[in-house]
Amino acid sequence: MKKKVLIIGSGGREHALAWKLQQSPQVGQLYVAPGNAGTKEWNVSIPVNDLAALADFAQREQIDLTVVGPEEPLCLGIVNLFRAKGLRVFGPTGEAAQLEGSKSFAKSVMDAAKVPTAQWKVFERADTAKEYIRQIGAPCVVKADGLAAGKGVVVAQDVAQAEQAVDAILAGSFGDAGSRIVIEECLQGQEVSLLCFTDGRACYPMVPVQDHKRALDGDQGLNTGGMGTYTPPPFWSKKLQTKVLTQIVEPTLREMRRAGTPFAGVLYVGLMITEQGPKVLEYNARFGDPETQVIMARLKSDLFPVLWACTEQTLSTVAIEWREEVAVCVVMAAPGYPQAYPKRIPLHIPEVASAAGVVFHAGTAWDDESGCVSDGGRVLGVTATGKTLTEARMNAYVLVEKIGFPGAHFRWDIGVKGLGSIQTYFK
Ligand code: AMP
Ligand code: GLY
């Protein structure tokens, strides 16, 4: 019997998961709630935070497996609710998702598990936070404790900027996320994300990915949810991976089990590869966006049995194969992103004939009159593969240039980090 699968979310990540799952011979009917224009044949219009309606839908439609994309429903406890109703769901419980939901919780788990990370302290008051900043000096990193859609972090270059960030966070720029502040030592090095499938005990690393968080070329401008990704970064090695698994991922999973809140789903470890070795910047409790787009492009094996095994504690019996190719995803965002941006920009996305490229939708919507229109900040994730990074980049940018998207904002240097210095690339 083919399985019915529900994916929760509406980003590029969810389109990439749907694209991969619909290729599975084990998957029958697919649903995406609420989805976007790229997933329109599978969409169900239920918002990601209406847990009761999602559970009712899953029960009514006898969904065999629900896959949760975003952090919000995870932190709200969607996995606890589905399990209580006897529904199979891929993702961590609300308690385990606090690894992402609270930076101070994540830091205390890192300390308990002796996982290498930046030195840190948590504050609730501006005066003590500022006193600490003056004591450690700049650069330092100021973070809102709770969920802030990847935007609650300021890497401050001087003390004044750090103090301003404290005021902005405590003044409520990030809503409830900002009632507490984490202040951290600023780490230097290459940033890389390792996402791992886990059933709570066994753990399977995916291919390593480099994201580009800043809005502008050359890593300038504001922090964003991610402007593009590529895999694999050239500095990654088997040795580094073993270090990350044994010094970071496994101790974290062990500590979560010890604390009585085992973590199953995707453990996403954001790392800085420093001179002293890999250190954790953050955990996420889910697939990354736009990391998932390039990961799915390289995943050779069927995704469905992997997700299923994570819900059955049988992950150690599953084999996962990856394509020996480079993948690049260029995010095309609305003009102005990550600040205020217009919506409902008409989009013209050509049918992609080449097997080397796929356009994943993120903030798009389908309108019976206008067709496909933009409906968010990050709008498309143009993803391509190649035998080399140069070829994958070329395939991605050739596709970018074919897309009709007036005013689109995107970076020209996705993956350039992996080629060498930016100067050698720009003419
Ligand atoms: P986070 O949401 O914690 O991943 O932070 C967002 C971005 O801020 C990261 O991807 C890094 O680029 C940067 N960042 C966070 N923490 C640090 C740190 N301790 N040192 C340097 N950069 C950081
Ligand atoms: N691309 C970063 C994230 O998904 O949080």
Tab-separated table of C-alpha atoms and ligand atoms in Angstrom:
chain	number	residue	atom	x	y	z
A	1	MET	CA	0.000	0.000	0.000
A	2	LYS	CA	1.364	3.392	-0.961
A	3	LYS	CA	1.619	5.854	1.883
A	4	LYS	CA	-0.124	9.184	2.319
A	5	VAL	CA	2.275	11.928	3.365
A	6	LEU	CA	1.560	15.408	4.725
A	7	ILE	CA	4.290	18.057	4.663
A	8	ILE	CA	3.774	21.098	6.883
A	9	GLY	CA	5.158	24.449	5.709
A	10	SER	CA	5.263	26.736	2.702
A	11	GLY	CA	8.913	27.491	1.968
A	12	GLY	CA	11.554	26.351	-0.493
A	13	ARG	CA	12.452	23.633	1.980
A	14	GLU	CA	8.954	22.168	1.800
A	15	HIS	CA	8.873	22.333	-2.000
A	16	ALA	CA	12.216	20.506	-2.094
A	17	LEU	CA	10.932	17.842	0.335
A	18	ALA	CA	7.743	17.434	-1.714
A	19	TRP	CA	9.760	17.229	-4.976
A	20	LYS	CA	11.895	14.467	-3.488
A	21	LEU	CA	9.068	12.554	-1.787
A	22	GLN	CA	6.865	12.489	-4.873
A	23	GLN	CA	9.662	10.562	-6.604
A	24	SER	CA	9.372	7.791	-4.006
A	25	PRO	CA	7.697	4.586	-5.166
A	26	GLN	CA	6.408	4.203	-1.607
A	27	VAL	CA	4.570	7.529	-1.560
A	28	GLY	CA	1.029	7.759	-2.923
A	29	GLN	CA	-0.957	10.905	-2.164
A	30	LEU	CA	1.026	13.920	-1.006
A	31	TYR	CA	-0.341	16.984	0.794
A	32	VAL	CA	1.393	20.244	1.673
A	33	ALA	CA	-0.118	22.586	4.286
A	34	PRO	CA	-0.338	25.379	3.316
A	35	GLY	CA	2.282	25.121	0.536
A	36	ASN	CA	3.047	27.641	-2.198
A	37	ALA	CA	2.568	27.948	-5.960
A	38	GLY	CA	5.263	25.306	-6.555
A	39	THR	CA	3.311	22.719	-4.568
A	40	LYS	CA	-0.142	23.828	-5.678
A	41	GLU	CA	-1.311	20.395	-6.819
A	42	TRP	CA	-0.831	19.129	-3.237
A	43	ASN	CA	-1.880	22.164	-1.183
A	44	VAL	CA	-4.286	22.146	1.750
A	45	SER	CA	-4.986	25.581	3.143
A	46	ILE	CA	-4.229	25.122	6.838
A	47	PRO	CA	-1.686	27.460	8.490
A	48	VAL	CA	1.395	25.907	10.101
A	49	ASN	CA	0.465	27.076	13.599
A	50	ASP	CA	-3.110	25.707	13.607
A	51	LEU	CA	-2.066	22.457	15.236
A	52	ALA	CA	-5.588	21.255	15.971
A	53	ALA	CA	-6.727	21.702	12.360
A	54	LEU	CA	-3.593	19.945	11.090
A	55	ALA	CA	-4.171	17.004	13.431
A	56	ASP	CA	-7.854	16.817	12.424
A	57	PHE	CA	-6.846	16.798	8.769
A	58	ALA	CA	-4.253	14.073	9.321
A	59	GLN	CA	-6.801	11.944	11.157
A	60	ARG	CA	-9.554	12.489	8.630
A	61	GLU	CA	-7.308	11.727	5.647
A	62	GLN	CA	-5.561	8.858	7.439
A	63	ILE	CA	-2.133	10.334	6.762
A	64	ASP	CA	0.593	7.720	7.268
A	65	LEU	CA	3.440	10.167	7.865
A	66	THR	CA	3.549	13.894	8.596
A	67	VAL	CA	6.806	15.783	8.022
A	68	VAL	CA	7.123	19.109	9.830
A	69	GLY	CA	9.175	21.804	8.069
A	70	PRO	CA	9.258	24.982	10.180
A	71	GLU	CA	10.328	25.535	13.778
A	72	GLU	CA	7.156	27.246	14.946
A	73	PRO	CA	4.823	24.206	14.993
A	74	LEU	CA	7.665	22.066	16.377
A	75	CYS	CA	8.229	24.449	19.283
A	76	LEU	CA	4.451	24.617	19.822
A	77	GLY	CA	4.472	20.843	20.335
A	78	ILE	CA	2.901	19.536	17.127
A	79	VAL	CA	4.812	16.266	17.506
A	80	ASN	CA	3.453	15.754	21.026
A	81	LEU	CA	-0.100	16.405	19.798
A	82	PHE	CA	0.158	14.087	16.773
A	83	ARG	CA	1.701	11.302	18.841
A	84	ALA	CA	-1.017	11.641	21.480
A	85	LYS	CA	-3.539	11.059	18.696
A	86	GLY	CA	-1.649	8.040	17.383
A	87	LEU	CA	-0.412	9.848	14.284
A	88	ARG	CA	3.075	9.160	12.921
A	89	VAL	CA	5.130	12.330	12.630
A	90	PHE	CA	8.734	13.182	11.721
A	91	GLY	CA	10.288	15.794	13.999
A	92	PRO	CA	11.285	16.467	17.625
A	93	THR	CA	8.855	16.982	20.513
A	94	GLY	CA	8.247	20.520	21.779
A	95	GLU	CA	10.657	19.879	24.659
A	96	ALA	CA	13.424	18.627	22.346
A	97	ALA	CA	12.784	21.457	19.853
A	98	GLN	CA	13.876	23.891	22.578
A	99	LEU	CA	17.367	23.208	21.233
A	100	GLU	CA	16.282	25.738	18.620
A	101	GLY	CA	13.485	27.524	20.489
A	102	SER	CA	15.680	28.817	23.278
A	103	LYS	CA	19.291	29.793	22.753
A	104	SER	CA	19.952	29.719	26.493
A	105	PHE	CA	18.557	26.157	26.690
A	106	ALA	CA	20.746	25.162	23.731
A	107	LYS	CA	23.789	26.659	25.432
A	108	SER	CA	23.085	24.808	28.662
A	109	VAL	CA	22.814	21.519	26.731
A	110	MET	CA	26.144	22.278	25.017
A	111	ASP	CA	27.748	22.928	28.394
A	112	ALA	CA	26.298	19.754	29.943
A	113	ALA	CA	27.424	17.698	26.918
A	114	LYS	CA	30.845	19.432	26.861
A	115	VAL	CA	30.266	20.463	23.258
A	116	PRO	CA	32.682	23.147	22.011
A	117	THR	CA	30.939	26.511	21.520
A	118	ALA	CA	31.453	30.252	21.977
A	119	GLN	CA	31.674	31.478	25.590
A	120	TRP	CA	28.331	32.903	26.594
A	121	LYS	CA	26.151	34.497	29.266
A	122	VAL	CA	22.429	35.132	29.480
A	123	PHE	CA	20.857	38.426	30.687
A	124	GLU	CA	17.399	39.783	31.382
A	125	ARG	CA	18.392	43.361	32.125
A	126	ALA	CA	20.003	45.961	29.888
A	127	ASP	CA	22.389	47.349	32.529
A	128	THR	CA	23.987	44.012	33.415
A	129	ALA	CA	24.121	42.987	29.743
A	130	LYS	CA	25.908	46.223	28.839
A	131	GLU	CA	28.293	45.918	31.753
A	132	TYR	CA	29.260	42.463	30.464
A	133	ILE	CA	29.702	43.812	26.927
A	134	ARG	CA	32.050	46.532	28.188
A	135	GLN	CA	33.967	43.874	30.086
A	136	ILE	CA	34.466	41.471	27.126
A	137	GLY	CA	34.734	44.203	24.469
A	138	ALA	CA	33.979	43.937	20.750
A	139	PRO	CA	33.500	42.144	18.468
A	140	CYS	CA	30.809	40.208	20.285
A	141	VAL	CA	27.483	38.654	19.361
A	142	VAL	CA	24.119	39.694	20.822
A	143	LYS	CA	21.186	37.284	20.386
A	144	ALA	CA	17.500	37.363	21.279
A	145	ASP	CA	16.875	34.194	23.285
A	146	GLY	CA	13.792	32.886	21.479
A	147	LEU	CA	12.674	32.321	17.899
A	148	ALA	CA	13.235	35.319	15.630
A	149	ALA	CA	13.254	33.769	12.130
A	150	GLY	CA	17.044	33.880	11.891
A	151	LYS	CA	17.038	37.626	12.395
A	152	GLY	CA	17.523	37.988	16.156
A	153	VAL	CA	21.327	37.988	15.987
A	154	VAL	CA	23.679	40.965	15.807
A	155	VAL	CA	27.389	40.423	15.253
A	156	ALA	CA	28.550	43.716	16.754
A	157	GLN	CA	31.833	45.222	15.603
A	158	ASP	CA	32.028	47.746	18.429
A	159	VAL	CA	30.666	48.200	21.933
A	160	ALA	CA	28.181	50.910	20.922
A	161	GLN	CA	26.598	48.649	18.311
A	162	ALA	CA	26.360	45.790	20.823
A	163	GLU	CA	24.697	48.086	23.368
A	164	GLN	CA	22.232	49.264	20.737
A	165	ALA	CA	21.387	45.653	19.930
A	166	VAL	CA	20.658	45.007	23.618
A	167	ASP	CA	18.249	47.955	23.697
A	168	ALA	CA	16.559	46.914	20.441
A	169	ILE	CA	16.021	43.349	21.631
A	170	LEU	CA	14.762	44.341	25.099
A	171	ALA	CA	12.541	47.032	23.565
A	172	GLY	CA	10.669	44.247	21.850
A	173	SER	CA	11.927	44.320	18.242
A	174	PHE	CA	11.678	40.545	18.281
A	175	GLY	CA	8.484	40.195	20.333
A	176	ASP	CA	8.577	37.531	23.028
A	177	ALA	CA	11.858	36.239	21.619
A	178	GLY	CA	13.575	39.223	23.175
A	179	SER	CA	12.767	39.018	26.855
A	180	ARG	CA	16.155	37.410	27.413
A	181	ILE	CA	19.482	38.052	25.752
A	182	VAL	CA	22.433	35.803	25.100
A	183	ILE	CA	25.800	37.503	24.681
A	184	GLU	CA	28.565	35.481	23.090
A	185	GLU	CA	32.191	35.570	22.180
A	186	CYS	CA	32.571	36.207	18.422
A	187	LEU	CA	34.021	33.184	16.630
A	188	GLN	CA	36.138	33.452	13.491
A	189	GLY	CA	36.378	30.906	10.718
A	190	GLN	CA	34.396	29.188	7.989
A	191	GLU	CA	30.732	28.634	8.699
A	192	VAL	CA	29.125	25.346	7.707
A	193	SER	CA	25.936	23.448	8.502
A	194	LEU	CA	25.760	19.740	9.122
A	195	LEU	CA	22.222	18.379	9.203
A	196	CYS	CA	21.715	14.902	10.603
A	197	PHE	CA	18.801	12.511	10.441
A	198	THR	CA	18.285	10.982	13.856
A	199	ASP	CA	15.844	8.620	15.534
A	200	GLY	CA	17.051	9.800	18.948
A	201	ARG	CA	19.927	7.345	19.116
A	202	ALA	CA	21.318	6.552	15.663
A	203	CYS	CA	22.406	9.478	13.589
A	204	TYR	CA	23.056	9.863	9.881
A	205	PRO	CA	24.828	12.986	8.618
A	206	MET	CA	23.616	14.581	5.397
A	207	VAL	CA	26.050	16.311	3.060
A	208	PRO	CA	27.678	19.461	4.569
A	209	VAL	CA	26.343	22.800	3.324
A	210	GLN	CA	27.543	26.403	3.327
A	211	ASP	CA	24.787	29.001	3.543
A	212	HIS	CA	25.192	32.694	2.709
A	213	LYS	CA	23.365	34.556	5.459
A	214	ARG	CA	24.126	38.138	4.534
A	215	ALA	CA	21.959	40.014	2.061
A	216	LEU	CA	24.721	41.271	-0.247
A	217	ASP	CA	27.697	39.975	-2.241
A	218	GLY	CA	30.929	39.563	-0.317
A	219	ASP	CA	28.966	38.787	2.892
A	220	GLN	CA	27.938	42.417	3.300
A	221	GLY	CA	24.621	43.844	4.469
A	222	LEU	CA	22.035	42.525	6.918
A	223	ASN	CA	21.602	38.967	8.153
A	224	THR	CA	18.822	37.092	6.349
A	225	GLY	CA	17.194	33.688	6.532
A	226	GLY	CA	19.747	32.588	3.879
A	227	MET	CA	20.510	33.888	0.362
A	228	GLY	CA	21.921	30.718	-1.113
A	229	THR	CA	23.746	27.481	-0.428
A	230	TYR	CA	26.167	25.009	-1.936
A	231	THR	CA	27.456	21.566	-1.112
A	232	PRO	CA	30.082	20.308	-0.478
A	233	PRO	CA	32.407	23.040	0.816
A	234	PRO	CA	36.011	22.242	-0.212
A	235	PHE	CA	37.448	22.363	3.304
A	236	TRP	CA	35.157	19.558	4.543
A	237	SER	CA	36.833	16.208	5.139
A	238	LYS	CA	36.030	12.785	6.549
A	239	LYS	CA	38.250	13.633	9.507
A	240	LEU	CA	36.374	16.858	10.236
A	241	GLN	CA	33.055	15.037	9.910
A	242	THR	CA	34.140	12.367	12.390
A	243	LYS	CA	35.183	15.100	14.820
A	244	VAL	CA	31.831	16.872	14.477
A	245	LEU	CA	29.925	13.623	14.975
A	246	THR	CA	31.901	12.392	17.971
A	247	GLN	CA	32.535	15.732	19.729
A	248	ILE	CA	29.263	17.483	18.946
A	249	VAL	CA	26.344	15.520	17.476
A	250	GLU	CA	26.594	12.318	19.494
A	251	PRO	CA	27.197	14.034	22.872
A	252	THR	CA	24.239	16.351	22.170
A	253	LEU	CA	21.906	13.432	21.392
A	254	ARG	CA	23.207	11.585	24.469
A	255	GLU	CA	22.577	14.591	26.706
A	256	MET	CA	19.049	14.967	25.301
A	257	ARG	CA	18.335	11.296	26.106
A	258	ARG	CA	19.850	11.680	29.560
A	259	ALA	CA	17.632	14.695	30.229
A	260	GLY	CA	14.555	12.648	29.290
A	261	THR	CA	13.897	14.662	26.118
A	262	PRO	CA	15.326	12.506	23.320
A	263	PHE	CA	15.671	14.347	20.027
A	264	ALA	CA	14.326	12.700	16.833
A	265	GLY	CA	14.019	14.322	13.425
A	266	VAL	CA	16.662	16.544	11.859
A	267	LEU	CA	19.334	17.916	14.150
A	268	TYR	CA	20.874	20.822	12.276
A	269	VAL	CA	24.212	21.882	13.676
A	270	GLY	CA	25.428	25.347	12.648
A	271	LEU	CA	29.220	25.270	12.997
A	272	MET	CA	32.147	27.637	12.891
A	273	ILE	CA	35.350	25.859	11.897
A	274	THR	CA	37.798	27.801	14.058
A	275	GLU	CA	41.546	27.404	14.472
A	276	GLN	CA	40.778	25.361	17.585
A	277	GLY	CA	38.414	23.080	15.668
A	278	PRO	CA	34.659	23.006	15.029
A	279	LYS	CA	32.454	24.951	17.473
A	280	VAL	CA	28.649	25.153	17.574
A	281	LEU	CA	27.010	28.461	16.596
A	282	GLU	CA	23.491	27.152	16.938
A	283	TYR	CA	21.245	24.140	16.719
A	284	ASN	CA	18.135	24.041	14.619
A	285	ALA	CA	15.507	21.399	15.210
A	286	ARG	CA	14.547	20.914	11.552
A	287	PHE	CA	15.659	20.953	7.933
A	288	GLY	CA	17.357	24.225	6.954
A	289	ASP	CA	16.104	26.545	4.275
A	290	PRO	CA	17.857	26.913	1.743
A	291	GLU	CA	20.095	24.007	2.849
A	292	THR	CA	17.420	21.409	2.082
A	293	GLN	CA	17.220	22.481	-1.561
A	294	VAL	CA	20.836	21.458	-2.277
A	295	ILE	CA	20.694	18.446	0.035
A	296	MET	CA	17.662	17.033	-1.796
A	297	ALA	CA	19.373	17.707	-5.127
A	298	ARG	CA	22.230	15.434	-4.010
A	299	LEU	CA	20.231	12.750	-2.191
A	300	LYS	CA	20.309	9.639	-4.361
A	301	SER	CA	18.387	7.340	-2.024
A	302	ASP	CA	14.678	7.431	-1.478
A	303	LEU	CA	13.912	9.947	1.301
A	304	PHE	CA	10.719	8.259	2.483
A	305	PRO	CA	12.238	5.159	4.182
A	306	VAL	CA	14.768	7.383	5.959
A	307	LEU	CA	12.078	9.599	7.475
A	308	TRP	CA	9.985	6.545	8.327
A	309	ALA	CA	12.934	4.867	10.077
A	310	CYS	CA	13.460	7.983	12.204
A	311	THR	CA	9.921	7.538	13.558
A	312	GLU	CA	10.492	3.808	14.236
A	313	GLN	CA	13.935	3.965	15.919
A	314	THR	CA	15.308	1.824	13.065
A	315	LEU	CA	17.571	4.391	11.399
A	316	SER	CA	20.680	2.241	11.970
A	317	THR	CA	19.299	-0.329	9.486
A	318	VAL	CA	18.919	2.180	6.630
A	319	ALA	CA	21.572	3.010	4.009
A	320	ILE	CA	21.752	6.487	2.481
A	321	GLU	CA	23.543	7.335	-0.758
A	322	TRP	CA	24.510	10.747	-2.126
A	323	ARG	CA	25.265	11.862	-5.672
A	324	GLU	CA	28.913	12.752	-6.190
A	325	GLU	CA	28.040	16.149	-7.578
A	326	VAL	CA	28.159	19.735	-6.452
A	327	ALA	CA	24.817	21.478	-5.911
A	328	VAL	CA	24.168	25.223	-5.723
A	329	CYS	CA	20.982	27.066	-4.746
A	330	VAL	CA	20.620	30.775	-5.519
A	331	VAL	CA	17.809	32.456	-3.611
A	332	MET	CA	15.888	35.075	-5.575
A	333	ALA	CA	14.315	37.461	-3.091
A	334	ALA	CA	11.901	40.376	-3.327
A	335	PRO	CA	13.472	43.826	-3.791
A	336	GLY	CA	14.277	45.249	-0.339
A	337	TYR	CA	14.489	41.895	1.487
A	338	PRO	CA	15.274	41.422	4.422
A	339	GLN	CA	13.676	44.803	5.103
A	340	ALA	CA	10.244	45.905	3.789
A	341	TYR	CA	9.446	44.491	0.348
A	342	PRO	CA	6.508	44.464	-2.069
A	343	LYS	CA	4.391	41.371	-2.714
A	344	ARG	CA	2.401	40.131	-5.697
A	345	ILE	CA	5.191	40.656	-8.211
A	346	PRO	CA	4.289	38.583	-11.305
A	347	LEU	CA	6.728	35.737	-11.913
A	348	HIS	CA	7.542	33.938	-15.128
A	349	ILE	CA	9.264	30.677	-14.470
A	350	PRO	CA	10.169	28.656	-17.548
A	351	GLU	CA	9.669	24.903	-17.580
A	352	VAL	CA	13.083	23.514	-16.796
A	353	ALA	CA	14.098	20.969	-19.383
A	354	SER	CA	17.522	20.185	-17.996
A	355	ALA	CA	17.982	17.494	-15.376
A	356	ALA	CA	20.698	19.710	-13.886
A	357	GLY	CA	18.314	22.400	-12.635
A	358	VAL	CA	15.139	22.855	-10.644
A	359	VAL	CA	13.359	25.996	-9.445
A	360	PHE	CA	12.053	25.518	-5.929
A	361	HIS	CA	9.329	27.934	-4.910
A	362	ALA	CA	9.426	29.659	-1.511
A	363	GLY	CA	7.364	32.850	-1.056
A	364	THR	CA	5.059	32.354	-4.052
A	365	ALA	CA	1.302	32.103	-4.415
A	366	TRP	CA	-0.996	31.061	-7.211
A	367	ASP	CA	-3.605	33.515	-8.348
A	368	ASP	CA	-6.211	32.447	-10.926
A	369	GLU	CA	-5.954	35.799	-12.668
A	370	SER	CA	-2.240	36.656	-12.490
A	371	GLY	CA	-0.808	33.135	-12.260
A	372	CYS	CA	2.299	32.813	-10.132
A	373	VAL	CA	3.089	35.865	-7.979
A	374	SER	CA	5.574	36.605	-5.220
A	375	ASP	CA	4.202	36.294	-1.699
A	376	GLY	CA	7.201	36.617	0.612
A	377	GLY	CA	10.778	37.795	1.064
A	378	ARG	CA	12.660	34.793	-0.242
A	379	VAL	CA	10.719	33.914	-3.364
A	380	LEU	CA	12.578	31.231	-5.360
A	381	GLY	CA	15.473	28.842	-4.773
A	382	VAL	CA	17.098	28.223	-8.130
A	383	THR	CA	18.983	24.966	-7.684
A	384	ALA	CA	21.384	23.218	-10.031
A	385	THR	CA	24.025	20.525	-9.949
A	386	GLY	CA	27.270	19.966	-11.820
A	387	LYS	CA	30.413	17.870	-11.823
A	388	THR	CA	32.345	20.821	-10.379
A	389	LEU	CA	31.419	23.875	-8.341
A	390	THR	CA	32.085	26.071	-11.381
A	391	GLU	CA	29.708	24.008	-13.499
A	392	ALA	CA	27.009	23.894	-10.824
A	393	ARG	CA	27.236	27.680	-10.354
A	394	MET	CA	27.022	28.235	-14.067
A	395	ASN	CA	23.985	25.968	-14.393
A	396	ALA	CA	22.278	27.799	-11.512
A	397	TYR	CA	22.961	31.318	-12.822
A	398	VAL	CA	21.960	30.413	-16.391
A	399	LEU	CA	18.626	29.362	-14.932
A	400	VAL	CA	18.391	32.519	-12.776
A	401	GLU	CA	18.737	34.643	-15.905
A	402	LYS	CA	15.830	32.828	-17.562
A	403	ILE	CA	13.417	33.751	-14.782
A	404	GLY	CA	11.088	36.692	-15.203
A	405	PHE	CA	11.074	38.428	-11.818
A	406	PRO	CA	11.201	42.240	-12.038
A	407	GLY	CA	13.449	43.779	-9.391
A	408	ALA	CA	14.622	40.414	-8.060
A	409	HIS	CA	17.329	40.680	-5.447
A	410	PHE	CA	19.902	37.896	-5.388
A	411	ARG	CA	23.600	37.378	-4.809
A	412	TRP	CA	25.976	36.707	-7.675
A	413	ASP	CA	28.586	35.092	-5.443
A	414	ILE	CA	26.847	31.990	-4.085
A	415	GLY	CA	29.547	29.328	-3.793
A	416	VAL	CA	32.391	31.706	-4.596
A	417	LYS	CA	33.720	31.038	-1.074
A	418	GLY	CA	34.367	27.511	-2.280
A	419	LEU	CA	36.305	28.666	-5.345
A	420	GLY	CA	38.794	30.913	-3.606
A	421	SER	CA	38.671	34.598	-2.917
A	422	ILE	CA	35.958	36.812	-4.298
A	423	GLN	CA	38.486	39.038	-6.106
A	424	THR	CA	39.507	36.233	-8.420
A	425	TYR	CA	35.923	35.805	-9.548
A	426	PHE	CA	34.748	39.321	-10.289
A	427	LYS	CA	36.018	40.692	-13.602
B	1	AMP	P1	22.352	31.999	14.680
B	1	AMP	O1	20.908	32.307	14.409
B	1	AMP	O2	22.685	31.787	16.099
B	1	AMP	O3	22.918	30.969	13.749
B	1	AMP	O4	23.147	33.276	14.164
B	1	AMP	C1	23.010	33.772	12.865
B	1	AMP	C2	24.369	34.062	12.278
B	1	AMP	O5	25.106	34.951	13.106
B	1	AMP	C3	25.232	32.823	12.169
B	1	AMP	O6	24.975	32.103	11.013
B	1	AMP	C4	26.627	33.436	12.166
B	1	AMP	O7	26.943	33.940	10.877
B	1	AMP	C5	26.475	34.596	13.099
B	1	AMP	N1	26.893	34.181	14.463
B	1	AMP	C6	26.111	33.659	15.433
B	1	AMP	N2	26.820	33.407	16.552
B	1	AMP	C7	28.082	33.777	16.289
B	1	AMP	C8	29.316	33.747	17.043
B	1	AMP	N3	29.365	33.346	18.307
B	1	AMP	N4	30.430	34.204	16.427
B	1	AMP	C9	30.396	34.662	15.149
B	1	AMP	N5	29.290	34.698	14.397
B	1	AMP	C10	28.131	34.276	14.948
B	2	GLY	N1	19.325	28.638	6.487
B	2	GLY	C1	19.285	28.709	7.874
B	2	GLY	C2	18.124	28.112	8.514
B	2	GLY	O1	17.343	27.370	7.939
B	2	GLY	O2	17.926	28.375	9.695
